[in-house]
PDB file of C-alpha atoms in Angstrom:
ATOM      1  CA  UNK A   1      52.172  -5.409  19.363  1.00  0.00           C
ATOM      2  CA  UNK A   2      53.489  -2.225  17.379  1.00  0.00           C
ATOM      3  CA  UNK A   3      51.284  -3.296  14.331  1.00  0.00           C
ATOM      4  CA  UNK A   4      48.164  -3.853  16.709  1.00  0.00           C
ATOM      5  CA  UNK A   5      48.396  -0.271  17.870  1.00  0.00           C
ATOM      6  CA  UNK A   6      48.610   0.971  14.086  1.00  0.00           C
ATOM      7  CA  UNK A   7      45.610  -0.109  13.660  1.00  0.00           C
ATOM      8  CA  UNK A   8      43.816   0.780  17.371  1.00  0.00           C
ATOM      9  CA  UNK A   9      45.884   2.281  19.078  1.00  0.00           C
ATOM     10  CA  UNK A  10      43.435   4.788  20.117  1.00  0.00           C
ATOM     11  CA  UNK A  11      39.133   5.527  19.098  1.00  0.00           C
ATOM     12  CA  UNK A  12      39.120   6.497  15.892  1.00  0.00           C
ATOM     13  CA  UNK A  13      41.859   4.131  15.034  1.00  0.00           C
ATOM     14  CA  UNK A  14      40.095   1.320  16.137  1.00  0.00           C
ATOM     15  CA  UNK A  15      36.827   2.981  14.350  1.00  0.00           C
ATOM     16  CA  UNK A  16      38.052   3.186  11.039  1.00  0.00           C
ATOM     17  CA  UNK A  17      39.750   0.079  11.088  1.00  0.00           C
ATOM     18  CA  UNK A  18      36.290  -1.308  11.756  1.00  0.00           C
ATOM     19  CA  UNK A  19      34.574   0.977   8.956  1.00  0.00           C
ATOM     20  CA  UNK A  20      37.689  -0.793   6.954  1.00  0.00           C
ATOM     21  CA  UNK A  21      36.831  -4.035   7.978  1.00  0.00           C
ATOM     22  CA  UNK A  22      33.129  -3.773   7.048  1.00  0.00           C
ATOM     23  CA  UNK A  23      34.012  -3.103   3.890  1.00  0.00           C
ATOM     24  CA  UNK A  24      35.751  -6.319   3.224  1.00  0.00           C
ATOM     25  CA  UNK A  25      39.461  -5.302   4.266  1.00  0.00           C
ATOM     26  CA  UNK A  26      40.929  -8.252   6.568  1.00  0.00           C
ATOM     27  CA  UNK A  27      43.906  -6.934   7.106  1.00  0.00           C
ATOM     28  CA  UNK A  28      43.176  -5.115   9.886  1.00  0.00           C
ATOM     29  CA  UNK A  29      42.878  -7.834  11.865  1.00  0.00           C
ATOM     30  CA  UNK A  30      45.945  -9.675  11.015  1.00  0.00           C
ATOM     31  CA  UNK A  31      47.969  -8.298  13.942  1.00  0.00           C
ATOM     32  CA  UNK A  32      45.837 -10.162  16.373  1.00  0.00           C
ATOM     33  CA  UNK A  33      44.102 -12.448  14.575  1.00  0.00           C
ATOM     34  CA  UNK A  34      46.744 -14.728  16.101  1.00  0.00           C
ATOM     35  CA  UNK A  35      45.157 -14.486  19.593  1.00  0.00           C
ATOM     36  CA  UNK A  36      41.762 -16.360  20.580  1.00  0.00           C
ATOM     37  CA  UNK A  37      40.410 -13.147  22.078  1.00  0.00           C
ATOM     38  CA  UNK A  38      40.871 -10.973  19.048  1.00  0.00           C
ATOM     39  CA  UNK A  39      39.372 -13.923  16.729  1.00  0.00           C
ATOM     40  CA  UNK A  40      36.468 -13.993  19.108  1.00  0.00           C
ATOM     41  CA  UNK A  41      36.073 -10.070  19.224  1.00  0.00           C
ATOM     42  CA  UNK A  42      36.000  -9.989  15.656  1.00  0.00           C
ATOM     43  CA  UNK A  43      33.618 -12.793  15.023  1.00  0.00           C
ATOM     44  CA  UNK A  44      31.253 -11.585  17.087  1.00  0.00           C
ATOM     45  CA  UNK A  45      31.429  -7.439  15.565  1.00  0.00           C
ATOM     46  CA  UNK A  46      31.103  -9.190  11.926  1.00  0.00           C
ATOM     47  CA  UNK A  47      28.116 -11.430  12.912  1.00  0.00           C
ATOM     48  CA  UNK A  48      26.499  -8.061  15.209  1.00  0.00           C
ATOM     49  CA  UNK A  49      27.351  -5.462  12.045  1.00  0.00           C
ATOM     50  CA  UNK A  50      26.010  -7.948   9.220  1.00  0.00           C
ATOM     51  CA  UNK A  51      22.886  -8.851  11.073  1.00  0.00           C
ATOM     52  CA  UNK A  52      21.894  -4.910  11.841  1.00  0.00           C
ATOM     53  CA  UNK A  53      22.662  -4.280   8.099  1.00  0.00           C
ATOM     54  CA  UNK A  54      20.509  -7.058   7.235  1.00  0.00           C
ATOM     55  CA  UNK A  55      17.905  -5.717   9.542  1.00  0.00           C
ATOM     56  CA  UNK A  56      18.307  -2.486   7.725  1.00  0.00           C
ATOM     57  CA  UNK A  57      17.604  -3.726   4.275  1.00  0.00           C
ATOM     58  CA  UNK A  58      14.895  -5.890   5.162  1.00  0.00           C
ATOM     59  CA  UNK A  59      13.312  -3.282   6.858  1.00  0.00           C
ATOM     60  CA  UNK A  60      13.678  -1.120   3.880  1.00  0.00           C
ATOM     61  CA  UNK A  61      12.534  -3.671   1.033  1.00  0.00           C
ATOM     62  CA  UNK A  62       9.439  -4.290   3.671  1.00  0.00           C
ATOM     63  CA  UNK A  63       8.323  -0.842   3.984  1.00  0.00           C
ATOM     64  CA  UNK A  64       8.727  -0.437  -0.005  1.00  0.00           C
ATOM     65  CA  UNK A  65       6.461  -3.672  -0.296  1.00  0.00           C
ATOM     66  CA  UNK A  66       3.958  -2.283   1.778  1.00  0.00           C
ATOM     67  CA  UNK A  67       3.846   1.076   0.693  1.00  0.00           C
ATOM     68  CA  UNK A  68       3.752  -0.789  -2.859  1.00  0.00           C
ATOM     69  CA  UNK A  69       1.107  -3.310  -2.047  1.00  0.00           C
ATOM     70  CA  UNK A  70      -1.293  -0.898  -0.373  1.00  0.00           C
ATOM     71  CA  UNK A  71      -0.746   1.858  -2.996  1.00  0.00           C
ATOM     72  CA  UNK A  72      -2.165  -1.458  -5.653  1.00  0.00           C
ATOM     73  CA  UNK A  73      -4.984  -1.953  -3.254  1.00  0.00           C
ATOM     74  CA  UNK A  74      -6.044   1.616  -2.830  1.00  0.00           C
ATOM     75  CA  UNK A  75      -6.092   1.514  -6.678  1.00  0.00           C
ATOM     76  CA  UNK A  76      -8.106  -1.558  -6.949  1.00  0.00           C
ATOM     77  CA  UNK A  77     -10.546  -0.300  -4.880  1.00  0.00           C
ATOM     78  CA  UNK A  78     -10.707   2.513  -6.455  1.00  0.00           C
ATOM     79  CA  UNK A  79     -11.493   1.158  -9.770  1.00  0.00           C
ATOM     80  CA  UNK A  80     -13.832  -1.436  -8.320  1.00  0.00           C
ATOM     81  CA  UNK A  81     -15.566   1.799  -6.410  1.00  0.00           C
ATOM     82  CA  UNK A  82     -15.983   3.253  -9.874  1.00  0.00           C
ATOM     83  CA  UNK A  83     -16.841   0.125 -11.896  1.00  0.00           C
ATOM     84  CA  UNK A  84     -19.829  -0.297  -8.809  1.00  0.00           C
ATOM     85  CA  UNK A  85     -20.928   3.542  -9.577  1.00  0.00           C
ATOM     86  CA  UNK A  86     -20.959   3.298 -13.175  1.00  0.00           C
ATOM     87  CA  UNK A  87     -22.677   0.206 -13.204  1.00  0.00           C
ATOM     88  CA  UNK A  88     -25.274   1.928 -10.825  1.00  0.00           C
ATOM     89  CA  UNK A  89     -25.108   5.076 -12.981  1.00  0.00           C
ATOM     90  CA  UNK A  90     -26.767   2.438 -16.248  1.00  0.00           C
ATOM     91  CA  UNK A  91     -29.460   0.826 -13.509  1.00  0.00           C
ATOM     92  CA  UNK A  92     -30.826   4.189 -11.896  1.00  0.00           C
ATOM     93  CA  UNK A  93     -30.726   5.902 -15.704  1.00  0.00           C
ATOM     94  CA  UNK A  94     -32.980   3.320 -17.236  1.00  0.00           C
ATOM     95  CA  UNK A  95     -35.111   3.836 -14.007  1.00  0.00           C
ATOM     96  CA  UNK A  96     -35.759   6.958 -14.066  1.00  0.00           C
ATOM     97  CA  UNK A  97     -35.845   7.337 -18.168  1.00  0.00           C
ATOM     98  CA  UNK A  98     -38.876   5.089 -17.786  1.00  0.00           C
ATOM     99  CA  UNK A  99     -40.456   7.721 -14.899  1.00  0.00           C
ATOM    100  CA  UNK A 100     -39.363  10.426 -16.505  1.00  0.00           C
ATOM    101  CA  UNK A 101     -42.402  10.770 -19.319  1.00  0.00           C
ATOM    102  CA  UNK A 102     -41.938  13.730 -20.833  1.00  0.00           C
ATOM    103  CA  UNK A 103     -37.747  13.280 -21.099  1.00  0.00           C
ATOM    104  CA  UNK A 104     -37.050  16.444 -18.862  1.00  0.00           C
ATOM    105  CA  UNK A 105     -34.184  15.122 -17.042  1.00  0.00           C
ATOM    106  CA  UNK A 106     -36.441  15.835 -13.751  1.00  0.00           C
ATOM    107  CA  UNK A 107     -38.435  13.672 -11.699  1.00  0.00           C
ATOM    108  CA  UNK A 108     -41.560  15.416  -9.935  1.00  0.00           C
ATOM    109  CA  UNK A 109     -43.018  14.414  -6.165  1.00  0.00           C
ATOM    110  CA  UNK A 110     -46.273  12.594  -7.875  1.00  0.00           C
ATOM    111  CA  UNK A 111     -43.772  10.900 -10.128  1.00  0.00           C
ATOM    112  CA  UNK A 112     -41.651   9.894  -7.103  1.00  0.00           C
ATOM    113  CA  UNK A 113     -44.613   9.070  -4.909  1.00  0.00           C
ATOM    114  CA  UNK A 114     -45.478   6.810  -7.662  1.00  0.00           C
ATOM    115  CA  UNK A 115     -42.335   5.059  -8.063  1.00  0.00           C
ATOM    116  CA  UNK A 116     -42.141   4.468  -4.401  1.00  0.00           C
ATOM    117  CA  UNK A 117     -45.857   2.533  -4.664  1.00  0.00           C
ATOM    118  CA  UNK A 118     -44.499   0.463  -7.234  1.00  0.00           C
ATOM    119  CA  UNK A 119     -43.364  -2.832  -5.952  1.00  0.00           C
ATOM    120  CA  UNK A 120     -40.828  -3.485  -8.909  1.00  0.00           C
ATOM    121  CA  UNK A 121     -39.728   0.009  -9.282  1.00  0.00           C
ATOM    122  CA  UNK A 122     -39.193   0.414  -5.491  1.00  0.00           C
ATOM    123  CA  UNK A 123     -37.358  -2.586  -5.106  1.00  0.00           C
ATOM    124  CA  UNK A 124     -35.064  -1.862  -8.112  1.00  0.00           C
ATOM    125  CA  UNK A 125     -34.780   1.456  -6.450  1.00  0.00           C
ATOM    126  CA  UNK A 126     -33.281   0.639  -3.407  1.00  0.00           C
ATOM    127  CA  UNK A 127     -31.242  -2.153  -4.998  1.00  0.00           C
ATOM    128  CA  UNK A 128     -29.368   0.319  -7.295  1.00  0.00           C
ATOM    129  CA  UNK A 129     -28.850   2.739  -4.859  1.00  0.00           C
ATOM    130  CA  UNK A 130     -28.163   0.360  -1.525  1.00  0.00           C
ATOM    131  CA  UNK A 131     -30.415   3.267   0.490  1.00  0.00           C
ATOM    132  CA  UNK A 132     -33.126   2.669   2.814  1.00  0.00           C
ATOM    133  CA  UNK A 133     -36.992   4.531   1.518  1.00  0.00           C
ATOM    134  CA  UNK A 134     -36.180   6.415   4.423  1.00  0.00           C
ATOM    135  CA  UNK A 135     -32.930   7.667   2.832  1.00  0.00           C
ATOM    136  CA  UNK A 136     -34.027   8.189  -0.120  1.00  0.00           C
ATOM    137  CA  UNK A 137     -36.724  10.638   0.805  1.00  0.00           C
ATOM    138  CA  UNK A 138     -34.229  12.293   2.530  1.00  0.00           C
ATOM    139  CA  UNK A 139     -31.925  12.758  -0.786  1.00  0.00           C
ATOM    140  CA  UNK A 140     -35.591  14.033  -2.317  1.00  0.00           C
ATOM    141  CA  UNK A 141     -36.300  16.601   0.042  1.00  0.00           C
ATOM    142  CA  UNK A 142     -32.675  17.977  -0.124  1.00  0.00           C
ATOM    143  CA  UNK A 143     -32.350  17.815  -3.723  1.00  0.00           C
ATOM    144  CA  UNK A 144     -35.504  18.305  -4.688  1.00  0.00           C
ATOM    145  CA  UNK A 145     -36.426  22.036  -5.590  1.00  0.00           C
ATOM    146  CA  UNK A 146     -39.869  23.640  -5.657  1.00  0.00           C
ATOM    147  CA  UNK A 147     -41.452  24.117  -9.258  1.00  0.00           C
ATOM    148  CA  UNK A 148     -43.698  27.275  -8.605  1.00  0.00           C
ATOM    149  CA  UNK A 149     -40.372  28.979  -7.224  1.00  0.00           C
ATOM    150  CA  UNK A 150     -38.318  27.669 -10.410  1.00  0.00           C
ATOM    151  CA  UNK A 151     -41.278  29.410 -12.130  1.00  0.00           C
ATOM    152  CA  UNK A 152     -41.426  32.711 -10.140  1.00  0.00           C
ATOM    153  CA  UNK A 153     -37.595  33.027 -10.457  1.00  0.00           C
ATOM    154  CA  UNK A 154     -37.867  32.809 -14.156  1.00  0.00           C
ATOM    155  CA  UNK A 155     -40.731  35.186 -14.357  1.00  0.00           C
ATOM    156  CA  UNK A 156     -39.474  37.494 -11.394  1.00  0.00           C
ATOM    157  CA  UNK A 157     -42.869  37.090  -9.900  1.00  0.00           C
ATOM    158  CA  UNK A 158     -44.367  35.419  -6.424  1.00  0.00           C
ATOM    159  CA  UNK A 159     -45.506  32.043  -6.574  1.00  0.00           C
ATOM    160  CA  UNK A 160     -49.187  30.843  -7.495  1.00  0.00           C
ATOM    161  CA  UNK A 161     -51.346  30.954  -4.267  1.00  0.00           C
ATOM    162  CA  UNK A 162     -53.681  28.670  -3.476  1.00  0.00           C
ATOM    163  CA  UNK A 163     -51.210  25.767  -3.360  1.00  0.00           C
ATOM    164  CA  UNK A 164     -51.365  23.453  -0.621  1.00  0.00           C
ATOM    165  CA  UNK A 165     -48.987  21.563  -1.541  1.00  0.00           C
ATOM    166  CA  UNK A 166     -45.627  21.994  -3.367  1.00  0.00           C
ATOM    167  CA  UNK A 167     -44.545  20.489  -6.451  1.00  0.00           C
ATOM    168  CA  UNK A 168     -41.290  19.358  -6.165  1.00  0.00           C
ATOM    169  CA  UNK A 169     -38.875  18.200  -8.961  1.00  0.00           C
ATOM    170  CA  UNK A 170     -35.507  16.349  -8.677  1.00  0.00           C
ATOM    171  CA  UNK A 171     -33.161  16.644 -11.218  1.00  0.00           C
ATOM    172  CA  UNK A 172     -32.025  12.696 -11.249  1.00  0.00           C
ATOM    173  CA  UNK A 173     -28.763  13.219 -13.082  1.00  0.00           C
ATOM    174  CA  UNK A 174     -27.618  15.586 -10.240  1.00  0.00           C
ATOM    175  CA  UNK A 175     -29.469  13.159  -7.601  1.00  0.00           C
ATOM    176  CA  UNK A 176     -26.998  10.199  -9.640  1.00  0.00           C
ATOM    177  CA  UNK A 177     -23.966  12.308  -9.023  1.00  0.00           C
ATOM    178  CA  UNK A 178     -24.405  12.698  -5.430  1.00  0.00           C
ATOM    179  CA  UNK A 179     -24.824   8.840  -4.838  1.00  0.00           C
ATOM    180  CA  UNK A 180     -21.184   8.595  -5.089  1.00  0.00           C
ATOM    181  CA  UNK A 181     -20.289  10.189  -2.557  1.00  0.00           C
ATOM    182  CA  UNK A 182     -22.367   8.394  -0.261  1.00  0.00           C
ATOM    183  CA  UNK A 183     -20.834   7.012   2.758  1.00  0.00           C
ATOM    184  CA  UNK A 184     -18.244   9.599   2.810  1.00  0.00           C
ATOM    185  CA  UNK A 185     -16.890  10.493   5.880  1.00  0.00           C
ATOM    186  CA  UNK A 186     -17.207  14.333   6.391  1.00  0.00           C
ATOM    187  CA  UNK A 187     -14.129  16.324   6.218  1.00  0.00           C
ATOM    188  CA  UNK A 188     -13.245  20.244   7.017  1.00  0.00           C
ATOM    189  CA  UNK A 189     -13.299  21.118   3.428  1.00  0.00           C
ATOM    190  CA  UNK A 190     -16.869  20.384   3.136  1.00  0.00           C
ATOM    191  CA  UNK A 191     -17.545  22.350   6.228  1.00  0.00           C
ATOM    192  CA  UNK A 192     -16.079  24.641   4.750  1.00  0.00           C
ATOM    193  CA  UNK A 193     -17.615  24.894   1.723  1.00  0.00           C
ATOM    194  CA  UNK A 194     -21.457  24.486   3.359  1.00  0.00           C
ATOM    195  CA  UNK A 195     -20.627  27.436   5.464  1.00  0.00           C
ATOM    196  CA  UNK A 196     -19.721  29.641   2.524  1.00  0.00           C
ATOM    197  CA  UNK A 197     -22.677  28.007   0.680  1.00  0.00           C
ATOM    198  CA  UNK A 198     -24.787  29.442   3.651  1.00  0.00           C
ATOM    199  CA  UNK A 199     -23.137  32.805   4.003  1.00  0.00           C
ATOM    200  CA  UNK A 200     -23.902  32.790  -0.094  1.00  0.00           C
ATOM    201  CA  UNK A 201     -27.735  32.422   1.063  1.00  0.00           C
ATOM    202  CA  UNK A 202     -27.863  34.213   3.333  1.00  0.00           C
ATOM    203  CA  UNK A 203     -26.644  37.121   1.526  1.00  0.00           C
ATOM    204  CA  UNK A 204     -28.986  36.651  -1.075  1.00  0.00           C
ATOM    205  CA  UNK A 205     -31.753  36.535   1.445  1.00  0.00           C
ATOM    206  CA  UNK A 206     -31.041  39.921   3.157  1.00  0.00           C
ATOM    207  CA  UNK A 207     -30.837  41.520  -0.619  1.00  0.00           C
ATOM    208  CA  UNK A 208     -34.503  40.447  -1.539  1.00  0.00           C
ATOM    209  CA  UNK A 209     -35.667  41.280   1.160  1.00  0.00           C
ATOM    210  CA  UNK A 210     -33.987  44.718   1.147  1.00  0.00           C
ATOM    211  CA  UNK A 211     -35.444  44.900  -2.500  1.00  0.00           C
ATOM    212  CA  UNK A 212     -39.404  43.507  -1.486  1.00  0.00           C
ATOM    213  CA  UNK A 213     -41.984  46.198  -1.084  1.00  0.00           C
ATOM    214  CA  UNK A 214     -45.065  45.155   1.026  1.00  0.00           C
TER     215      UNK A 214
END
């Protein structure tokens, strides 16, 4: 019928008669609404367009739920990871305050040998930090520095001979920091920053011994 083809006649006709219909404007299909076909045809792009818009929002609100719901986990971890550390911050402070005899904020390797022996202190040791003895000697000999070179650095002179051993000291409030990091995965900026750390040494190494007379 004439009014039939008003409406689609031809594509973009029958397109924005559709965008019309979407939008709640019946009238479009009056002109055929009269035939079983047309009612069918229409039935079936209203069902087809309101389920994909459906789709649409539901997939929307879901991805905004998600994003939401593992944004509040991420924080709840977070605060739990940092509730855990604190709490491990009080334990391993009030273990090594008691150590630490002469309050220097360092722990030395007879001091550390010592706690180790201890059955209560070792225990308590590896409770609050959730390392291994094994891992925890490893923290010790990477943290710990050598007190005759502390000394000779100070005093710009070599070190004591006649050592046979070094006296090591660990600075527990920097040993405390490091624990929470632990289990970290490794990532390229701290590549990064050990390779300048070592190009910093290194440097530093070639200079005194530019500047050593033997």
């Amino acid at each position: 019928s004439p009014s039939a083809l008003q409406y689609f006649g031809s594509v973009p006709k029958s397109l924005f008669s559709l965008f019309k219909l979407m939008n709640g404007d019946t009238s479009v299909v009056e002109p055929i609404a009269h035939y079983i076909g047309g009612q069918l045809l229409f039935a079936g792009f209203m069902v087809v367009s309101n389920w994909a818009i459906l789709a649409i929002l539901t997939s929307v609100v879901s991805d905004n739920m998600i994003s939401s719901s593992a944004k509040a986990n991420q924080e709840d971890e977070a605060k739990l990871k940092d509730d855990l550390y604190n709490h491990r911050v009080r334990r391993l402070q009030a273990l090594f305050h008691e150590i630490d005899q002469d309050d220097s904020g360092q722990i030395s390797t007879t001091e550390w040998r010592g706690m180790l022996e201890d059955r209560g202190l070792h225990n308590e040791l590896l409770d609050a930090t959730g390392l291994s003895e094994r891992d925890l000697d490893d923290y010790f000999e990477c943290l710990a520095s050598d007190s005759h070179h502390q000394i000779a650095q100070a005093k710009r002179a070599p070190p004591p001979p006649g050592s046979l051993e070094m006296e090591k000291k660990l600075d527990y409030n920097t040993f405390i920091e490091t624990l929470k990091d632990e289990g970290q995965p490794v990532d390229k900026r701290c590549v990064l920053h050990l390779t300048s750390q070592l190009r910093f040494l290194e440097s530093r190494v070639a200079e005194i011994a530019e500047n050593t007379t033997f």
